[in-house]
Amino acid sequence: MIINKKILFIPILFIGSLIIWIFYSVKQPPNWIGQSDNGKWKTNFTSQWNSPKGYWDGEIYYNDEKDTKVQKVSLIRNGTVIHDWDGNEPITKGESFEYLTTTETLNKEEEYVLEIGWKDTNGIHKEVVTLSPKQRYFVLPSFFM
């Protein structure tokens, strides 16, 4: 009889822990992702899972055959620029470029847009990417880090 209780207790403990973990994860701020209409640019704004202070990184990814140089990245909230990066950073296909590290999170009730300016052999271009929240279901709690 005791062996049957142990066999039943272990799956119940596992399932209960999994439900608590999912509930905890859903309550965390979402990651923000976006892709340009032409598919050349992707972006994400995600939390650093190993950061004790809750840092968030904003990255862009380039997906075209031509090498290019990123010249300007602007994060815009409800029509107002909240972060600007200016430079001349070379980027190739499949590479990422980190334009922002902050402790500020984004609010689901607001609209966020990323404007990317770049230069290639055909001239100077600008792309607008709308960010949308993506819910997370398995987040490690900070006390594990």
JSON list of C-alpha atoms in Angstrom, two decimals:
[
{"chain": "A", "resi": 1, "resn": "MET", "atom": "CA", "xyz": [0.00, 0.00, 0.00]},
{"chain": "A", "resi": 2, "resn": "ILE", "atom": "CA", "xyz": [2.85, 2.42, 0.82]},
{"chain": "A", "resi": 3, "resn": "ILE", "atom": "CA", "xyz": [4.54, 1.65, -2.52]},
{"chain": "A", "resi": 4, "resn": "ASN", "atom": "CA", "xyz": [1.31, 2.51, -4.41]},
{"chain": "A", "resi": 5, "resn": "LYS", "atom": "CA", "xyz": [1.10, 5.88, -2.63]},
{"chain": "A", "resi": 6, "resn": "LYS", "atom": "CA", "xyz": [4.71, 6.69, -3.57]},
{"chain": "A", "resi": 7, "resn": "ILE", "atom": "CA", "xyz": [4.07, 5.75, -7.18]},
{"chain": "A", "resi": 8, "resn": "LEU", "atom": "CA", "xyz": [1.01, 8.02, -7.26]},
{"chain": "A", "resi": 9, "resn": "PHE", "atom": "CA", "xyz": [2.71, 10.86, -5.33]},
{"chain": "A", "resi": 10, "resn": "ILE", "atom": "CA", "xyz": [5.63, 11.30, -7.78]},
{"chain": "A", "resi": 11, "resn": "PRO", "atom": "CA", "xyz": [3.52, 12.02, -10.92]},
{"chain": "A", "resi": 12, "resn": "ILE", "atom": "CA", "xyz": [1.19, 14.30, -8.96]},
{"chain": "A", "resi": 13, "resn": "LEU", "atom": "CA", "xyz": [4.19, 16.25, -7.61]},
{"chain": "A", "resi": 14, "resn": "PHE", "atom": "CA", "xyz": [5.69, 16.50, -11.12]},
{"chain": "A", "resi": 15, "resn": "ILE", "atom": "CA", "xyz": [2.43, 17.65, -12.75]},
{"chain": "A", "resi": 16, "resn": "GLY", "atom": "CA", "xyz": [1.78, 20.15, -9.94]},
{"chain": "A", "resi": 17, "resn": "SER", "atom": "CA", "xyz": [5.29, 21.60, -10.28]},
{"chain": "A", "resi": 18, "resn": "LEU", "atom": "CA", "xyz": [4.85, 21.87, -14.05]},
{"chain": "A", "resi": 19, "resn": "ILE", "atom": "CA", "xyz": [1.54, 23.73, -13.67]},
{"chain": "A", "resi": 20, "resn": "ILE", "atom": "CA", "xyz": [3.10, 26.17, -11.17]},
{"chain": "A", "resi": 21, "resn": "TRP", "atom": "CA", "xyz": [6.08, 26.72, -13.52]},
{"chain": "A", "resi": 22, "resn": "ILE", "atom": "CA", "xyz": [3.79, 27.46, -16.50]},
{"chain": "A", "resi": 23, "resn": "PHE", "atom": "CA", "xyz": [1.65, 29.83, -14.39]},
{"chain": "A", "resi": 24, "resn": "TYR", "atom": "CA", "xyz": [4.81, 31.65, -13.22]},
{"chain": "A", "resi": 25, "resn": "SER", "atom": "CA", "xyz": [6.09, 31.90, -16.80]},
{"chain": "A", "resi": 26, "resn": "VAL", "atom": "CA", "xyz": [2.84, 33.27, -18.22]},
{"chain": "A", "resi": 27, "resn": "LYS", "atom": "CA", "xyz": [2.91, 36.06, -15.63]},
{"chain": "A", "resi": 28, "resn": "GLN", "atom": "CA", "xyz": [6.36, 37.22, -16.85]},
{"chain": "A", "resi": 29, "resn": "PRO", "atom": "CA", "xyz": [6.70, 40.04, -19.41]},
{"chain": "A", "resi": 30, "resn": "PRO", "atom": "CA", "xyz": [6.51, 38.73, -23.00]},
{"chain": "A", "resi": 31, "resn": "ASN", "atom": "CA", "xyz": [9.30, 38.79, -25.55]},
{"chain": "A", "resi": 32, "resn": "TRP", "atom": "CA", "xyz": [8.69, 41.23, -28.38]},
{"chain": "A", "resi": 33, "resn": "ILE", "atom": "CA", "xyz": [9.31, 40.16, -31.97]},
{"chain": "A", "resi": 34, "resn": "GLY", "atom": "CA", "xyz": [8.84, 41.59, -35.45]},
{"chain": "A", "resi": 35, "resn": "GLN", "atom": "CA", "xyz": [9.71, 41.11, -39.10]},
{"chain": "A", "resi": 36, "resn": "SER", "atom": "CA", "xyz": [9.87, 43.56, -42.00]},
{"chain": "A", "resi": 37, "resn": "ASP", "atom": "CA", "xyz": [7.40, 43.20, -44.87]},
{"chain": "A", "resi": 38, "resn": "ASN", "atom": "CA", "xyz": [10.14, 42.18, -47.31]},
{"chain": "A", "resi": 39, "resn": "GLY", "atom": "CA", "xyz": [11.66, 39.65, -44.86]},
{"chain": "A", "resi": 40, "resn": "LYS", "atom": "CA", "xyz": [15.13, 41.26, -44.84]},
{"chain": "A", "resi": 41, "resn": "TRP", "atom": "CA", "xyz": [14.99, 42.28, -41.19]},
{"chain": "A", "resi": 42, "resn": "LYS", "atom": "CA", "xyz": [13.84, 40.56, -38.02]},
{"chain": "A", "resi": 43, "resn": "THR", "atom": "CA", "xyz": [13.97, 41.91, -34.51]},
{"chain": "A", "resi": 44, "resn": "ASN", "atom": "CA", "xyz": [13.44, 40.75, -30.96]},
{"chain": "A", "resi": 45, "resn": "PHE", "atom": "CA", "xyz": [13.44, 42.40, -27.56]},
{"chain": "A", "resi": 46, "resn": "THR", "atom": "CA", "xyz": [14.09, 39.68, -24.96]},
{"chain": "A", "resi": 47, "resn": "SER", "atom": "CA", "xyz": [15.17, 39.36, -21.36]},
{"chain": "A", "resi": 48, "resn": "GLN", "atom": "CA", "xyz": [18.62, 38.02, -20.53]},
{"chain": "A", "resi": 49, "resn": "TRP", "atom": "CA", "xyz": [17.80, 34.78, -18.73]},
{"chain": "A", "resi": 50, "resn": "ASN", "atom": "CA", "xyz": [20.99, 34.92, -16.65]},
{"chain": "A", "resi": 51, "resn": "SER", "atom": "CA", "xyz": [20.80, 38.60, -15.69]},
{"chain": "A", "resi": 52, "resn": "PRO", "atom": "CA", "xyz": [20.35, 39.27, -11.95]},
{"chain": "A", "resi": 53, "resn": "LYS", "atom": "CA", "xyz": [19.15, 42.85, -12.63]},
{"chain": "A", "resi": 54, "resn": "GLY", "atom": "CA", "xyz": [16.59, 42.03, -15.32]},
{"chain": "A", "resi": 55, "resn": "TYR", "atom": "CA", "xyz": [18.36, 43.38, -18.39]},
{"chain": "A", "resi": 56, "resn": "TRP", "atom": "CA", "xyz": [16.61, 43.26, -21.76]},
{"chain": "A", "resi": 57, "resn": "ASP", "atom": "CA", "xyz": [18.34, 43.14, -25.15]},
{"chain": "A", "resi": 58, "resn": "GLY", "atom": "CA", "xyz": [17.09, 44.54, -28.42]},
{"chain": "A", "resi": 59, "resn": "GLU", "atom": "CA", "xyz": [18.58, 42.83, -31.47]},
{"chain": "A", "resi": 60, "resn": "ILE", "atom": "CA", "xyz": [18.08, 43.00, -35.21]},
{"chain": "A", "resi": 61, "resn": "TYR", "atom": "CA", "xyz": [18.86, 40.21, -37.67]},
{"chain": "A", "resi": 62, "resn": "TYR", "atom": "CA", "xyz": [19.72, 40.70, -41.32]},
{"chain": "A", "resi": 63, "resn": "ASN", "atom": "CA", "xyz": [18.57, 38.17, -43.93]},
{"chain": "A", "resi": 64, "resn": "ASP", "atom": "CA", "xyz": [19.77, 39.21, -47.39]},
{"chain": "A", "resi": 65, "resn": "GLU", "atom": "CA", "xyz": [22.66, 38.16, -49.63]},
{"chain": "A", "resi": 66, "resn": "LYS", "atom": "CA", "xyz": [24.28, 41.61, -49.90]},
{"chain": "A", "resi": 67, "resn": "ASP", "atom": "CA", "xyz": [26.50, 42.90, -47.12]},
{"chain": "A", "resi": 68, "resn": "THR", "atom": "CA", "xyz": [25.24, 46.14, -45.64]},
{"chain": "A", "resi": 69, "resn": "LYS", "atom": "CA", "xyz": [25.93, 48.69, -42.93]},
{"chain": "A", "resi": 70, "resn": "VAL", "atom": "CA", "xyz": [23.37, 49.56, -40.27]},
{"chain": "A", "resi": 71, "resn": "GLN", "atom": "CA", "xyz": [23.34, 53.33, -39.85]},
{"chain": "A", "resi": 72, "resn": "LYS", "atom": "CA", "xyz": [20.38, 54.07, -37.59]},
{"chain": "A", "resi": 73, "resn": "VAL", "atom": "CA", "xyz": [18.00, 52.15, -35.35]},
{"chain": "A", "resi": 74, "resn": "SER", "atom": "CA", "xyz": [15.12, 53.89, -33.59]},
{"chain": "A", "resi": 75, "resn": "LEU", "atom": "CA", "xyz": [12.71, 52.29, -31.10]},
{"chain": "A", "resi": 76, "resn": "ILE", "atom": "CA", "xyz": [9.42, 54.18, -31.19]},
{"chain": "A", "resi": 77, "resn": "ARG", "atom": "CA", "xyz": [6.59, 53.98, -28.64]},
{"chain": "A", "resi": 78, "resn": "ASN", "atom": "CA", "xyz": [3.22, 55.43, -29.71]},
{"chain": "A", "resi": 79, "resn": "GLY", "atom": "CA", "xyz": [4.93, 57.72, -32.26]},
{"chain": "A", "resi": 80, "resn": "THR", "atom": "CA", "xyz": [7.65, 58.98, -29.87]},
{"chain": "A", "resi": 81, "resn": "VAL", "atom": "CA", "xyz": [11.27, 57.88, -30.18]},
{"chain": "A", "resi": 82, "resn": "ILE", "atom": "CA", "xyz": [12.39, 56.31, -26.89]},
{"chain": "A", "resi": 83, "resn": "HIS", "atom": "CA", "xyz": [15.78, 55.02, -28.05]},
{"chain": "A", "resi": 84, "resn": "ASP", "atom": "CA", "xyz": [18.07, 56.01, -30.92]},
{"chain": "A", "resi": 85, "resn": "TRP", "atom": "CA", "xyz": [21.25, 54.36, -32.11]},
{"chain": "A", "resi": 86, "resn": "ASP", "atom": "CA", "xyz": [23.45, 55.96, -34.78]},
{"chain": "A", "resi": 87, "resn": "GLY", "atom": "CA", "xyz": [26.57, 54.43, -36.31]},
{"chain": "A", "resi": 88, "resn": "ASN", "atom": "CA", "xyz": [27.94, 52.58, -39.29]},
{"chain": "A", "resi": 89, "resn": "GLU", "atom": "CA", "xyz": [27.99, 48.91, -38.25]},
{"chain": "A", "resi": 90, "resn": "PRO", "atom": "CA", "xyz": [28.65, 46.27, -40.95]},
{"chain": "A", "resi": 91, "resn": "ILE", "atom": "CA", "xyz": [26.29, 43.29, -40.88]},
{"chain": "A", "resi": 92, "resn": "THR", "atom": "CA", "xyz": [26.04, 40.17, -43.06]},
{"chain": "A", "resi": 93, "resn": "LYS", "atom": "CA", "xyz": [23.33, 37.58, -43.67]},
{"chain": "A", "resi": 94, "resn": "GLY", "atom": "CA", "xyz": [22.33, 35.66, -40.53]},
{"chain": "A", "resi": 95, "resn": "GLU", "atom": "CA", "xyz": [24.19, 38.00, -38.18]},
{"chain": "A", "resi": 96, "resn": "SER", "atom": "CA", "xyz": [22.57, 39.83, -35.34]},
{"chain": "A", "resi": 97, "resn": "PHE", "atom": "CA", "xyz": [23.26, 43.34, -34.10]},
{"chain": "A", "resi": 98, "resn": "GLU", "atom": "CA", "xyz": [22.43, 44.47, -30.57]},
{"chain": "A", "resi": 99, "resn": "TYR", "atom": "CA", "xyz": [21.10, 48.04, -30.63]},
{"chain": "A", "resi": 100, "resn": "LEU", "atom": "CA", "xyz": [19.82, 48.31, -27.05]},
{"chain": "A", "resi": 101, "resn": "THR", "atom": "CA", "xyz": [20.37, 46.91, -23.56]},
{"chain": "A", "resi": 102, "resn": "THR", "atom": "CA", "xyz": [18.09, 48.24, -20.84]},
{"chain": "A", "resi": 103, "resn": "THR", "atom": "CA", "xyz": [16.24, 47.30, -17.66]},
{"chain": "A", "resi": 104, "resn": "GLU", "atom": "CA", "xyz": [13.01, 48.81, -19.03]},
{"chain": "A", "resi": 105, "resn": "THR", "atom": "CA", "xyz": [10.31, 46.42, -20.26]},
{"chain": "A", "resi": 106, "resn": "LEU", "atom": "CA", "xyz": [7.71, 47.15, -22.92]},
{"chain": "A", "resi": 107, "resn": "ASN", "atom": "CA", "xyz": [4.02, 47.58, -22.09]},
{"chain": "A", "resi": 108, "resn": "LYS", "atom": "CA", "xyz": [1.41, 45.45, -23.93]},
{"chain": "A", "resi": 109, "resn": "GLU", "atom": "CA", "xyz": [-1.06, 48.36, -24.08]},
{"chain": "A", "resi": 110, "resn": "GLU", "atom": "CA", "xyz": [1.30, 50.49, -26.19]},
{"chain": "A", "resi": 111, "resn": "GLU", "atom": "CA", "xyz": [2.43, 50.25, -29.81]},
{"chain": "A", "resi": 112, "resn": "TYR", "atom": "CA", "xyz": [6.12, 49.76, -30.58]},
{"chain": "A", "resi": 113, "resn": "VAL", "atom": "CA", "xyz": [7.84, 50.19, -33.93]},
{"chain": "A", "resi": 114, "resn": "LEU", "atom": "CA", "xyz": [11.48, 49.78, -34.89]},
{"chain": "A", "resi": 115, "resn": "GLU", "atom": "CA", "xyz": [12.88, 51.90, -37.73]},
{"chain": "A", "resi": 116, "resn": "ILE", "atom": "CA", "xyz": [16.07, 50.54, -39.30]},
{"chain": "A", "resi": 117, "resn": "GLY", "atom": "CA", "xyz": [18.21, 52.65, -41.63]},
{"chain": "A", "resi": 118, "resn": "TRP", "atom": "CA", "xyz": [20.95, 50.95, -43.64]},
{"chain": "A", "resi": 119, "resn": "LYS", "atom": "CA", "xyz": [23.27, 51.49, -46.55]},
{"chain": "A", "resi": 120, "resn": "ASP", "atom": "CA", "xyz": [24.27, 49.01, -49.27]},
{"chain": "A", "resi": 121, "resn": "THR", "atom": "CA", "xyz": [25.58, 49.23, -52.84]},
{"chain": "A", "resi": 122, "resn": "ASN", "atom": "CA", "xyz": [22.17, 50.47, -54.05]},
{"chain": "A", "resi": 123, "resn": "GLY", "atom": "CA", "xyz": [22.06, 53.43, -51.64]},
{"chain": "A", "resi": 124, "resn": "ILE", "atom": "CA", "xyz": [20.44, 54.30, -48.32]},
{"chain": "A", "resi": 125, "resn": "HIS", "atom": "CA", "xyz": [17.25, 52.51, -47.24]},
{"chain": "A", "resi": 126, "resn": "LYS", "atom": "CA", "xyz": [14.79, 52.56, -44.36]},
{"chain": "A", "resi": 127, "resn": "GLU", "atom": "CA", "xyz": [12.57, 49.75, -43.07]},
{"chain": "A", "resi": 128, "resn": "VAL", "atom": "CA", "xyz": [9.82, 49.85, -40.44]},
{"chain": "A", "resi": 129, "resn": "VAL", "atom": "CA", "xyz": [9.18, 46.78, -38.26]},
{"chain": "A", "resi": 130, "resn": "THR", "atom": "CA", "xyz": [6.18, 46.55, -35.92]},
{"chain": "A", "resi": 131, "resn": "LEU", "atom": "CA", "xyz": [6.91, 44.74, -32.65]},
{"chain": "A", "resi": 132, "resn": "SER", "atom": "CA", "xyz": [4.32, 42.40, -31.16]},
{"chain": "A", "resi": 133, "resn": "PRO", "atom": "CA", "xyz": [4.36, 40.55, -27.81]},
{"chain": "A", "resi": 134, "resn": "LYS", "atom": "CA", "xyz": [5.01, 36.79, -27.77]},
{"chain": "A", "resi": 135, "resn": "GLN", "atom": "CA", "xyz": [3.93, 35.04, -24.58]},
{"chain": "A", "resi": 136, "resn": "ARG", "atom": "CA", "xyz": [6.51, 32.82, -22.85]},
{"chain": "A", "resi": 137, "resn": "TYR", "atom": "CA", "xyz": [5.54, 29.50, -21.27]},
{"chain": "A", "resi": 138, "resn": "PHE", "atom": "CA", "xyz": [8.79, 28.22, -19.71]},
{"chain": "A", "resi": 139, "resn": "VAL", "atom": "CA", "xyz": [10.84, 30.91, -17.94]},
{"chain": "A", "resi": 140, "resn": "LEU", "atom": "CA", "xyz": [13.53, 30.01, -15.42]},
{"chain": "A", "resi": 141, "resn": "PRO", "atom": "CA", "xyz": [12.95, 31.79, -12.10]},
{"chain": "A", "resi": 142, "resn": "SER", "atom": "CA", "xyz": [15.77, 34.17, -11.13]},
{"chain": "A", "resi": 143, "resn": "PHE", "atom": "CA", "xyz": [16.65, 32.18, -7.98]},
{"chain": "A", "resi": 144, "resn": "PHE", "atom": "CA", "xyz": [17.97, 29.36, -10.26]},
{"chain": "A", "resi": 145, "resn": "MET", "atom": "CA", "xyz": [20.58, 31.72, -11.73]}
]
